[in-house]
């Protein structure tokens, strides 16, 4: 087969040489010597007719060889490309690991935000953040962590009479009964005074009594809720007809909101414990208060009007404890929040 | 006994050194643009350039005036910052000329901006403000400094209410005052009383800030002059200023409520606003209250700004305005309290209280136009998203109710609006989380 192929090639080369005119024919006159042809070259070119055919064959072989070489080179290149791909993958993997190692996780970010927020709520809290109990509830887990890590903190005795004025709830979204905790008559703001308020006040005495005895009277509860809503409607009307000013409205509104929360609290099963003081803030120091709140599952509820100083007092004591811990663990604040 | 006493007195006088009589010097109103008004027992009296200003004279410049002692090397330029070049929205400038001869300039700054320019070195000026006395020794010729004074009443409706119920006794009537000093050119030594400091134009210790809350002086190093201080007003502002100057030239006996009533209807927007500023500057409370009820929203808004500015000028303004509303306007006490609470605004606790937003939204349909405008004024500042809700306090009842409905949708019952994006950027995500 190979021999036939070579013979065929030779035949083709001869045929080509016989029929094709020399390329230079167009530049000089036929019959005259080619002025560009060297003198020692005979007819048929440098190698004569036979030599020219052999040269073509060699060129073919050379081209064939080149093809083979090119293929080999392509294989090498492909291999190199594959290696480069692997290398790139490895580098990408390394980069990913590097980024992971150096980028805080979502949890870490949240922890940092919580630490910063807790720090602000302890050191630069706004008034409403303290009296709503928000600031103290926010830092409660941090303080629990501090207490459990064995930090006793500075000895700052807390006043039990002040602690007794602080309202608590059970669980995350529990209602407080803070308005009725003391057993004293309610100190109604001017904006709410009126016949509806008087009726409500009388009914509330009964509801509170029932709650202390552990008795739930749904009918009476409903009457109280209706009167409470009626009182709110009247408050809005008083503002509209300019019977009260904006500040009086806001004072009345805040009182009514606390009252609504406490009325809801009275309907809960644990109302008697909240009223008799079974659930209350207890402790001689910040760590004791924190542990007590943790063990009983209590949270701080908004202040009853007039009880704000007790909230500021406890908040200040917590802030002192917090700063003490921070100073003792300087540079390790990021790990304060247990994940 | 008597001769001994006389001798002791003589000895004490001899030890104290020769007595120097403290002379007082007049100032020359060397230059002015617009109007310079002198407060007299008979009312406001316009002053022309070239007149002498006596010690104790109280002047209001609308907008510019220059005072200089005879032969003095320091000039005092009073400026109303209409182009908003300074840190505070200062509407007019007011000083009392002191005239103490030991100083080239001696004056009390009540409000606004003054520029002190020294032609020579080692010249002195004494400026009093809010119970403070600062003495300036100019260390280089052409040294120029600027002082800007500004005051506002602390917000808080509850505090205002309590202050009024307590017979205007307590701290709430005293505004929070701020003073900023900037060295524009040269060097100056400032004696603050308890301490002194050398200041120079930027770069260097060039800025001083004082306020009556901390009662301390903060000295700041700045690298270059704030851009807005030295920048020229754009052509539109210049044109407006020129118009304002021309209008003020026509002032003679201050401004009457009739002037205000006429001006608030002027088609040119600058005129009513200017009239309101002049009414405030010259204590024309009739004019101010009239402007608060003007048919055009921009005039009412300008009146709110000027009235708040007027209340924050000095101690006792709240009582003055209260008495005016009770005695002259014959408003009921509850109406006056409501009005003043809305003017003073809401403190941090009130801003975090959903009830505040319910109150303001309820006031959008209040029967008094001024209360409606004030409620909206606060709402759009506390909730910038509300800007897209159309509102005109002078609109029809239906339109007002529609606005109120949309506001209730924007801030539902029991909610407070989310903090603006800028707060979130500045304080991080926790800004949103701590909203109780």
XYZ file of C-alpha atoms in Angstrom:
775
model
C 0.000 0.000 0.000
C 2.818 2.326 0.947
C 4.703 1.455 -2.216
C 1.685 2.181 -4.369
C 1.303 5.481 -2.659
C 4.939 6.488 -3.330
C 4.605 5.430 -6.976
C 1.451 7.448 -7.337
C 3.163 10.433 -5.833
C 6.092 10.130 -8.234
C 3.693 9.868 -11.223
C 1.934 12.965 -10.092
C 5.162 14.889 -9.690
C 6.338 13.877 -13.213
C 3.000 14.810 -14.735
C 3.107 18.124 -13.010
C 6.635 18.797 -14.268
C 5.689 17.898 -17.877
C 2.502 19.925 -18.200
C 3.203 22.930 -16.127
C 5.101 25.870 -17.614
C 8.027 27.210 -15.607
C 6.945 30.033 -13.314
C 9.501 32.394 -14.785
C 8.205 31.951 -18.358
C 6.087 34.997 -18.201
C 9.076 37.309 -17.459
C 11.333 36.600 -20.410
C 11.063 35.699 -24.090
C 10.870 31.976 -24.990
C 14.002 30.653 -26.724
C 16.335 33.176 -25.188
C 18.446 32.325 -22.132
C 16.838 33.158 -18.826
C 18.808 36.185 -17.616
C 18.151 35.227 -14.010
C 19.230 31.548 -14.407
C 22.729 30.832 -13.134
C 25.051 29.677 -15.868
C 25.972 26.310 -14.418
C 22.429 25.158 -13.896
C 21.341 22.821 -16.624
C 17.842 22.280 -17.976
C 15.444 20.960 -15.373
C 16.733 23.197 -12.624
C 19.473 22.769 -10.087
C 19.031 19.009 -9.755
C 17.739 18.285 -13.210
C 14.304 16.719 -13.814
C 14.914 13.649 -11.697
C 16.405 15.589 -8.820
C 13.399 17.923 -8.803
C 11.047 14.975 -8.395
C 13.068 13.649 -5.463
C 13.095 17.083 -3.878
C 9.272 17.150 -3.990
C 9.134 13.749 -2.356
C 11.473 14.889 0.404
C 9.368 17.966 0.951
C 6.296 15.749 1.371
C 8.134 13.564 3.859
C 9.287 16.686 5.638
C 5.721 18.055 5.748
C 4.486 14.728 7.079
C 7.139 14.836 9.751
C 6.113 18.372 10.611
C 2.510 17.277 11.001
C 3.542 14.556 13.413
C 5.706 17.010 15.365
C 2.910 19.541 15.495
C 0.551 16.883 16.812
C 3.005 15.969 19.526
C 3.503 19.603 20.384
C -0.278 20.059 20.569
C -0.482 17.099 22.960
C 2.181 18.679 25.147
C 0.378 21.979 25.068
C -2.919 20.329 25.975
C -1.257 18.582 28.855
C 0.207 21.884 29.955
C -3.247 23.452 29.724
C -4.692 20.631 31.839
C -1.995 21.148 34.411
C -2.687 24.862 34.371
C -6.390 24.124 34.933
C -5.570 22.013 37.954
C -3.218 24.697 39.143
C -5.924 27.330 38.730
C -8.406 25.159 40.623
C -5.937 24.666 43.422
C -5.242 28.380 43.545
C -8.963 29.141 43.569
C -9.416 26.683 46.393
C -6.541 28.260 48.293
C -8.021 31.696 47.708
C -11.413 30.530 48.921
C -9.826 29.122 52.061
C -7.922 32.357 52.562
C -11.062 34.424 52.185
C -12.977 32.129 54.495
C -10.226 32.313 57.041
C -10.087 36.056 56.909
C -13.779 36.945 56.487
C -15.961 36.974 59.573
C -18.911 34.640 59.333
C -22.460 35.920 59.568
C -22.551 34.666 63.149
C -19.321 36.475 63.949
C -20.651 39.644 62.362
C -23.854 39.405 64.372
C -21.846 38.773 67.505
C -19.794 41.898 66.857
C -22.925 43.972 66.197
C -24.463 42.656 69.406
C -21.327 43.481 71.363
C -21.236 47.026 69.977
C -24.937 47.521 70.618
C -24.670 46.124 74.142
C -21.763 48.427 74.796
C -23.741 51.442 73.625
C -26.826 50.426 75.596
C -24.734 50.168 78.743
C -22.628 53.289 78.344
C -24.747 55.670 76.262
C -28.317 54.439 76.540
C -31.096 56.856 75.856
C -33.753 57.429 78.474
C -36.476 55.524 76.635
C -34.192 52.538 76.163
C -33.745 52.290 79.937
C -37.312 52.912 81.108
C -38.750 50.499 78.564
C -36.462 47.779 79.945
C -35.039 47.318 76.437
C -31.429 48.144 77.369
C -31.358 45.785 80.349
C -33.047 42.954 78.469
C -30.585 43.351 75.603
C -27.524 42.961 77.814
C -28.994 40.243 80.020
C -27.422 37.356 77.989
C -24.049 39.133 78.044
C -24.225 39.646 81.772
C -25.295 36.035 82.258
C -22.220 34.966 80.307
C -20.036 37.215 82.453
C -21.508 35.885 85.693
C -21.143 32.283 84.538
C -17.522 32.936 83.587
C -16.888 33.656 87.245
C -16.604 37.431 87.271
C -17.837 38.684 90.613
C -17.419 42.346 89.697
C -17.282 45.333 92.014
C -19.368 45.145 95.151
C -22.282 47.463 94.496
C -25.159 46.720 96.840
C -28.602 47.188 95.297
C -31.496 48.763 97.137
C -34.280 46.136 97.577
C -36.939 48.886 97.766
C -35.860 50.184 94.372
C -35.678 46.675 92.888
C -39.247 46.069 94.024
C -40.392 48.898 91.728
C -38.986 47.218 88.640
C -41.536 45.319 86.584
C -40.927 41.913 85.105
C -42.588 39.600 82.632
C -42.294 35.892 82.150
C -40.777 34.847 78.848
C -40.009 36.811 75.710
C -43.403 38.351 74.959
C -45.095 38.104 78.325
C -47.327 40.776 79.787
C -46.492 42.625 82.940
C -48.890 43.426 85.780
C -46.634 46.283 86.911
C -49.473 48.767 87.288
C -51.145 46.650 89.984
C -48.065 45.215 91.653
C -47.946 47.627 94.576
C -51.614 47.216 95.481
C -51.893 50.999 95.682
C -54.613 52.982 93.838
C -53.554 53.973 90.318
C -52.113 57.450 89.884
C -54.172 58.433 86.838
C -52.832 61.222 84.627
C -54.942 64.328 84.149
C -55.684 63.587 80.493
C -57.471 60.307 81.331
C -59.618 61.547 84.199
C -63.368 61.335 83.633
C -66.453 59.167 84.166
C -65.112 56.285 82.055
C -61.846 56.285 83.992
C -63.789 56.187 87.271
C -65.841 53.177 86.128
C -62.714 51.437 84.880
C -60.885 52.110 88.132
C -63.679 50.479 90.126
C -63.784 47.410 87.887
C -60.014 47.079 87.955
C -60.071 46.713 91.744
C -62.286 43.633 91.306
C -60.207 42.182 88.489
C -56.989 42.583 90.471
C -58.586 40.984 93.510
C -59.719 38.041 91.383
C -56.283 37.677 89.833
C -54.640 37.589 93.281
C -57.027 34.766 94.247
C -56.289 32.961 90.994
C -59.879 33.492 89.783
C -60.498 34.349 86.152
C -63.768 36.144 85.324
C -63.919 36.477 81.499
C -67.032 38.687 81.594
C -65.449 41.187 83.936
C -62.214 41.048 81.935
C -64.158 41.921 78.799
C -65.922 44.845 80.481
C -62.563 46.187 81.597
C -61.123 45.922 78.080
C -64.137 47.724 76.586
C -63.889 50.554 79.142
C -60.150 50.816 78.498
C -60.729 51.202 74.748
C -63.478 53.737 75.406
C -61.091 55.728 77.584
C -58.538 55.797 74.757
C -61.172 57.038 72.308
C -62.091 59.782 74.768
C -58.436 60.736 75.143
C -58.183 61.244 71.370
C -61.366 63.278 71.392
C -60.037 65.496 74.203
C -56.986 66.244 72.079
C -59.115 66.985 69.056
C -61.380 69.443 70.872
C -58.348 71.065 72.562
C -59.262 70.022 76.063
C -55.722 68.717 76.579
C -52.379 69.609 75.013
C -49.989 67.343 73.141
C -47.791 66.569 76.147
C -50.822 65.614 78.235
C -52.037 63.406 75.404
C -48.693 61.620 75.209
C -48.604 61.155 78.982
C -52.128 59.756 78.950
C -51.356 57.542 75.964
C -48.264 56.060 77.623
C -50.220 55.368 80.820
C -53.030 53.764 78.856
C -50.564 51.536 76.980
C -49.011 50.301 80.234
C -52.497 49.749 81.607
C -53.510 47.737 78.544
C -50.421 45.560 78.993
C -51.160 45.048 82.689
C -54.830 44.221 82.024
C -53.676 41.551 79.556
C -51.241 40.317 82.219
C -54.080 39.901 84.712
C -55.773 37.429 82.387
C -52.692 35.186 82.261
C -52.339 32.034 84.353
C -49.252 33.322 86.147
C -50.913 36.620 87.168
C -51.131 35.677 90.853
C -47.389 34.915 91.028
C -46.602 38.241 89.337
C -48.867 40.049 91.785
C -47.779 38.312 94.995
C -44.134 38.903 94.254
C -43.165 35.328 93.399
C -41.874 36.767 90.128
C -39.850 39.843 90.901
C -36.366 41.238 90.608
C -34.286 39.878 93.463
C -30.646 40.031 94.470
C -28.153 41.969 96.510
C -25.832 42.644 93.570
C -25.887 42.671 89.771
C -24.665 39.045 89.435
C -27.370 37.887 91.859
C -30.077 39.793 89.967
C -28.864 38.386 86.664
C -28.798 34.817 87.939
C -32.230 35.201 89.513
C -33.704 36.535 86.247
C -32.069 33.652 84.343
C -33.261 30.944 86.682
C -36.859 32.219 86.755
C -36.972 33.020 83.012
C -37.869 36.650 83.709
C -37.429 39.732 81.577
C -37.633 43.426 82.388
C -40.968 45.089 81.602
C -41.493 48.809 80.930
C -41.497 51.110 83.928
C -44.733 52.145 85.556
C -44.972 55.957 85.570
C -42.999 57.179 88.587
C -40.762 54.104 88.809
C -38.175 55.416 86.328
C -35.455 56.197 88.959
C -35.359 52.519 89.975
C -34.641 51.590 86.336
C -31.851 54.149 86.021
C -30.335 52.902 89.286
C -30.230 49.273 88.193
C -29.044 50.231 84.710
C -26.142 52.200 86.210
C -25.154 49.258 88.414
C -25.245 46.945 85.379
C -23.106 49.410 83.419
C -20.485 49.472 86.195
C -20.396 45.674 86.192
C -20.170 45.607 82.399
C -17.273 48.075 82.301
C -15.480 46.131 85.028
C -15.715 42.962 82.952
C -14.564 44.750 79.808
C -11.519 46.134 81.559
C -10.711 42.743 83.052
C -10.932 41.148 79.594
C -9.569 43.984 77.499
C -9.142 42.979 73.882
C -11.406 39.954 74.181
C -14.753 41.640 73.850
C -15.697 39.912 70.593
C -16.197 36.606 72.378
C -18.551 37.975 75.008
C -21.665 36.694 73.274
C -22.016 32.944 73.490
C -22.900 31.581 70.054
C -11.853 106.919 115.005
C -12.815 108.890 111.962
C -9.233 110.148 111.146
C -7.927 106.577 111.364
C -10.574 105.428 108.919
C -9.724 108.222 106.548
C -6.046 107.367 106.717
C -6.739 103.709 106.032
C -8.768 104.626 103.015
C -6.003 106.841 101.690
C -3.413 104.113 102.245
C -5.589 101.599 100.449
C -6.054 103.945 97.520
C -2.323 104.607 97.362
C -1.621 100.862 97.320
C -4.132 100.341 94.533
C -2.266 102.790 92.297
C -3.575 105.739 90.343
C -7.259 105.483 89.484
C -7.953 105.386 85.749
C -11.368 106.535 84.678
C -12.823 103.995 82.221
C -13.687 106.045 79.153
C -16.295 105.009 76.683
C -16.002 105.606 72.980
C -18.630 105.961 70.322
C -18.484 103.928 67.156
C -19.047 105.092 63.640
C -21.462 103.219 61.456
C -19.065 103.443 58.542
C -20.882 101.338 56.039
C -24.104 99.421 55.624
C -26.194 97.572 53.108
C -29.865 97.003 53.637
C -31.040 98.292 56.994
C -29.436 98.852 60.380
C -32.036 99.268 63.091
C -31.413 100.806 66.498
C -33.655 99.724 69.366
C -35.088 102.689 71.227
C -37.801 103.012 73.839
C -40.078 104.302 71.086
C -39.402 101.349 68.819
C -36.931 100.661 66.031
C -35.107 103.526 64.405
C -33.237 103.110 61.108
C -29.611 104.255 61.095
C -27.856 105.775 58.128
C -24.190 105.316 57.278
C -22.010 107.897 59.008
C -23.992 108.124 62.260
C -22.376 107.690 65.648
C -23.312 104.677 67.721
C -23.295 105.355 71.460
C -22.204 102.908 74.168
C -25.217 100.774 75.080
C -26.859 101.046 71.665
C -28.505 97.825 70.509
C -28.270 97.308 66.752
C -29.736 94.788 64.359
C -28.163 94.521 60.908
C -30.215 93.297 57.974
C -28.010 92.097 56.420
C -24.651 93.999 56.722
C -23.167 96.838 58.790
C -19.658 97.947 59.713
C -18.764 99.622 63.022
C -15.464 101.312 63.743
C -14.129 103.561 66.494
C -12.587 106.859 65.526
C -8.934 106.150 64.905
C -9.490 102.537 65.852
C -7.605 99.900 63.947
C -10.204 97.144 64.212
C -13.523 97.105 62.439
C -16.565 95.047 63.323
C -18.712 93.805 60.493
C -22.183 92.508 61.333
C -23.497 89.923 58.883
C -26.738 88.021 58.481
C -25.785 84.711 56.944
C -28.383 84.720 54.201
C -26.139 82.748 51.853
C -25.692 80.002 54.494
C -21.892 80.193 54.572
C -21.569 79.376 58.239
C -22.385 76.374 60.386
C -25.762 77.574 61.617
C -28.903 79.034 60.041
C -28.345 82.571 61.255
C -30.976 85.006 60.108
C -29.837 88.369 61.427
C -27.023 89.872 63.399
C -27.446 91.852 66.638
C -24.874 93.536 68.874
C -24.741 96.065 71.681
C -21.892 98.531 71.396
C -19.801 98.576 74.580
C -17.296 101.248 73.691
C -14.719 100.494 76.391
C -11.735 102.665 75.453
C -9.130 100.015 76.302
C -10.207 98.122 73.224
C -10.430 99.056 69.570
C -13.727 97.220 69.460
C -15.886 96.416 72.477
C -19.299 94.890 71.881
C -21.740 92.241 73.053
C -22.792 89.721 70.432
C -26.445 88.733 70.872
C -26.886 86.648 67.749
C -25.680 86.231 64.199
C -22.274 86.631 62.638
C -19.620 89.278 63.258
C -16.300 89.612 61.486
C -13.425 91.419 63.229
C -10.698 92.746 60.987
C -7.533 94.335 62.415
C -5.603 96.800 60.275
C -2.604 96.759 62.608
C -0.928 94.293 64.931
C -1.197 94.473 68.733
C -4.721 95.796 68.498
C -7.445 94.528 70.804
C -11.104 93.683 70.757
C -13.428 92.518 73.526
C -16.516 90.527 72.698
C -19.084 89.488 75.281
C -21.767 86.870 74.709
C -23.985 84.681 76.914
C -22.150 85.738 80.076
C -18.713 85.019 78.574
C -16.034 87.596 77.802
C -13.323 86.917 75.245
C -10.500 89.352 74.584
C -8.709 89.190 71.241
C -5.190 90.487 70.669
C -4.418 90.603 66.975
C -0.823 89.538 66.356
C -0.535 90.354 62.666
C -1.864 93.153 60.483
C -4.923 92.228 58.419
C -5.867 89.448 60.840
C -9.499 88.549 60.284
C -11.706 86.386 62.472
C -15.364 85.445 62.327
C -17.691 84.673 65.255
C -21.067 83.036 64.833
C -23.641 82.710 67.592
C -26.731 80.532 67.527
C -29.307 79.315 70.026
C -32.207 76.873 70.194
C -34.530 75.705 72.936
C -34.016 72.067 73.887
C -36.786 69.912 72.436
C -39.277 68.044 74.622
C -42.985 68.706 74.928
C -43.143 67.241 78.412
C -40.311 69.500 79.609
C -41.941 72.572 78.034
C -45.264 71.693 79.581
C -43.707 71.254 83.025
C -41.779 74.512 82.625
C -45.006 76.362 81.878
C -46.920 74.661 84.683
C -44.110 75.609 87.098
C -44.610 79.269 86.246
C -41.675 79.440 83.814
C -39.177 78.536 86.513
C -36.395 76.109 85.798
C -33.786 75.488 83.143
C -36.013 74.790 80.189
C -36.473 78.427 79.243
C -32.752 78.831 78.798
C -31.731 77.971 75.253
C -28.731 75.892 74.250
C -26.300 78.463 72.899
C -23.395 77.763 70.603
C -20.568 79.985 69.456
C -18.126 79.179 66.680
C -14.931 81.151 66.049
C -12.808 80.799 62.931
C -9.598 82.573 62.025
C -9.805 83.540 58.371
C -6.477 85.306 58.073
C -3.423 86.066 60.258
C -2.822 85.312 63.935
C -4.711 86.177 67.077
C -4.401 85.477 70.778
C -7.707 84.808 72.512
C -8.079 85.214 76.248
C -11.091 83.141 77.278
C -10.883 84.278 80.877
C -9.697 81.074 82.511
C -7.139 80.388 79.784
C -5.805 81.762 76.541
C -4.660 80.357 73.260
C -2.960 81.589 70.103
C -4.857 80.808 66.941
C -3.984 81.251 63.304
C -5.595 80.820 59.920
C -5.537 77.278 58.483
C -3.500 75.175 58.512
C -3.300 75.226 62.273
C -5.442 75.786 65.354
C -8.027 77.937 63.625
C -11.420 76.984 64.996
C -12.975 77.276 68.453
C -16.334 75.968 69.532
C -18.134 76.869 72.742
C -21.561 75.962 74.100
C -23.373 76.693 77.323
C -24.211 73.040 77.983
C -20.651 71.853 78.567
C -19.454 75.427 79.111
C -16.077 74.487 77.686
C -13.938 75.630 74.795
C -12.930 73.130 72.101
C -10.033 74.189 69.918
C -9.732 72.420 66.588
C -6.824 72.204 64.196
C -7.968 72.480 60.596
C -5.851 71.929 57.532
C -7.639 74.178 55.107
C -10.411 76.719 55.073
C -13.879 75.175 54.803
C -15.028 75.649 51.220
C -18.378 77.238 52.035
C -16.863 79.982 54.216
C -14.928 81.767 51.521
C -16.975 80.791 48.480
C -18.826 83.494 46.626
C -22.565 83.314 46.312
C -23.844 82.006 43.007
C -25.427 84.560 40.638
C -28.968 83.547 41.612
C -28.254 84.027 45.323
C -26.499 87.314 44.582
C -29.510 88.537 42.679
C -31.759 87.485 45.562
C -29.498 89.236 48.076
C -29.611 92.410 46.035
C -33.383 92.256 45.956
C -33.463 91.699 49.691
C -31.141 94.651 50.290
C -33.276 96.928 48.184
C -36.451 95.849 49.953
C -34.912 96.369 53.380
C -33.677 99.839 52.425
C -37.332 100.825 52.462
C -37.822 99.889 56.099
C -38.257 102.871 58.308
C -40.116 102.141 61.533
C -39.520 98.457 61.593
C -42.295 96.385 60.173
C -46.003 96.442 60.897
C -48.470 93.542 60.796
C -50.008 95.340 57.818
C -46.647 95.122 56.031
C -46.525 91.413 56.765
C -50.106 90.858 55.639
C -49.301 92.641 52.415
C -45.957 90.923 51.898
C -47.129 87.354 52.429
C -49.255 87.697 49.322
C -46.362 88.946 47.184
C -45.823 86.824 44.087
C -42.046 86.993 44.426
C -41.163 84.145 46.814
C -38.213 86.042 48.340
C -40.284 88.966 49.596
C -42.608 87.136 52.016
C -39.737 85.075 53.385
C -37.658 88.184 53.890
C -40.547 89.960 55.564
C -40.880 87.094 58.010
C -37.160 87.264 58.831
C -37.410 91.012 59.420
C -40.520 90.552 61.582
C -38.626 88.058 63.740
C -35.477 90.161 63.910
C -37.438 93.191 65.077
C -39.591 91.256 67.597
C -42.779 91.721 65.654
C -44.753 88.800 67.062
C -47.965 89.953 65.441
C -46.263 89.669 62.070
C -44.831 86.255 62.901
C -48.163 84.780 63.964
C -49.764 86.248 60.874
C -47.121 84.588 58.710
C -47.721 81.255 60.489
C -51.250 81.398 59.114
C -50.269 82.679 55.644
C -52.035 81.129 52.664
C -48.759 79.992 51.086
C -46.927 76.967 52.461
C -43.418 78.360 51.925
C -44.290 81.448 53.970
C -45.692 79.354 56.805
C -42.553 77.182 56.766
C -40.352 80.288 56.857
C -42.422 81.569 59.770
C -41.859 78.313 61.690
C -38.107 78.601 61.148
C -38.002 82.231 62.221
C -40.242 81.674 65.270
C -38.087 78.759 66.465
C -35.071 80.999 65.924
C -36.752 83.794 67.891
C -37.579 81.444 70.805
C -33.991 80.220 70.972
C -32.362 83.624 71.079
C -32.097 84.095 74.827
C -33.567 83.270 78.192
C -37.190 84.293 78.683
C -38.384 84.171 75.079
C -40.772 81.286 75.737
C -42.548 83.270 78.448
C -42.670 86.363 76.222
C -44.292 84.436 73.402
C -46.651 82.674 75.823
C -47.766 85.999 77.313
C -48.218 87.476 73.849
C -50.437 84.587 72.752
C -52.517 84.708 75.947
C -52.834 88.487 76.249
C -52.796 89.753 72.660
C -54.153 86.781 70.758
C -56.491 85.717 73.566
C -55.830 82.045 73.029
C -56.909 79.500 75.641
C -54.048 78.220 77.861
C -54.347 74.736 76.354
C -54.061 76.176 72.844
C -50.973 78.152 73.823
C -49.354 75.110 75.428
C -50.109 73.032 72.353
C -48.711 75.659 70.038
C -45.514 76.148 72.031
C -44.975 72.402 72.386
C -45.242 72.031 68.616
C -42.802 74.880 68.096
C -40.220 73.465 70.496
C -40.481 69.911 69.181
C -39.875 66.426 70.508
C -36.973 64.976 72.494
C -35.323 61.574 71.997
C -37.771 59.731 74.203
C -40.742 61.264 72.440
C -39.276 60.507 69.032
C -39.058 56.852 70.039
C -42.686 56.875 71.188
C -45.290 55.751 68.614
C -47.751 58.070 70.375
C -45.813 61.093 69.095
C -46.435 60.104 65.493
C -50.085 59.409 66.208
C -50.324 62.851 67.795
C -48.680 64.579 64.835
C -50.778 62.702 62.301
C -53.906 63.591 64.279
C -52.844 67.260 64.130
C -52.753 67.179 60.309
C -56.489 67.878 60.393
C -56.322 70.283 63.350
C -58.714 73.215 63.109
C -55.845 75.756 63.221
C -53.721 76.080 60.112
C -50.570 76.826 62.126
C -50.961 73.601 64.140
C -51.488 71.634 60.915
C -48.390 73.165 59.332
C -46.287 72.579 62.446
C -47.373 68.945 62.679
C -46.405 68.393 59.046
C -43.138 70.304 59.534
C -42.109 67.815 62.247
C -43.429 64.762 60.448
C -41.422 65.268 57.268
C -38.297 65.887 59.317
C -38.792 62.778 61.440
C -39.900 60.688 58.439
C -38.312 61.967 55.218
C -40.212 59.287 53.256
C -43.348 61.309 53.931
C -42.148 64.042 51.595
C -43.855 62.236 48.741
C -47.250 62.571 50.418
C -48.824 65.785 49.149
C -49.881 68.128 51.920
C -51.015 71.715 52.096
C -52.189 72.950 55.468
C -54.367 75.456 53.624
C -55.931 72.694 51.516
C -59.496 71.443 51.566
C -60.813 69.199 54.313
C -60.926 66.249 51.904
C -57.329 66.782 50.799
C -56.176 67.035 54.417
C -57.979 63.836 55.333
C -56.435 62.049 52.349
C -52.949 63.168 53.445
C -53.712 62.012 56.963
C -54.820 58.617 55.634
C -51.594 58.219 53.667
C -49.508 59.222 56.660
C -51.296 56.596 58.748
C -50.384 54.044 56.088
C -46.755 55.158 56.200
C -46.532 55.050 60.005
C -49.047 52.460 61.193
C -50.559 52.621 64.667
C -48.112 51.625 67.390
C -45.057 51.967 65.142
C -42.241 54.436 64.843
C -40.730 55.156 61.421
C -37.534 53.378 60.455
C -34.441 55.548 60.869
C -33.293 57.301 57.688
C -30.699 55.548 55.514
C -28.033 58.029 56.614
C -28.424 56.871 60.227
C -28.060 53.274 59.189
C -24.904 54.071 57.248
C -23.445 56.081 60.084
C -24.315 53.760 62.954
C -24.435 50.393 61.268
C -27.250 47.842 61.392
C -27.623 48.209 65.145
C -29.229 51.606 64.557
C -32.256 49.722 63.293
C -32.119 46.958 65.853
C -32.306 49.185 68.902
C -35.639 50.717 67.958
C -37.851 49.530 70.796
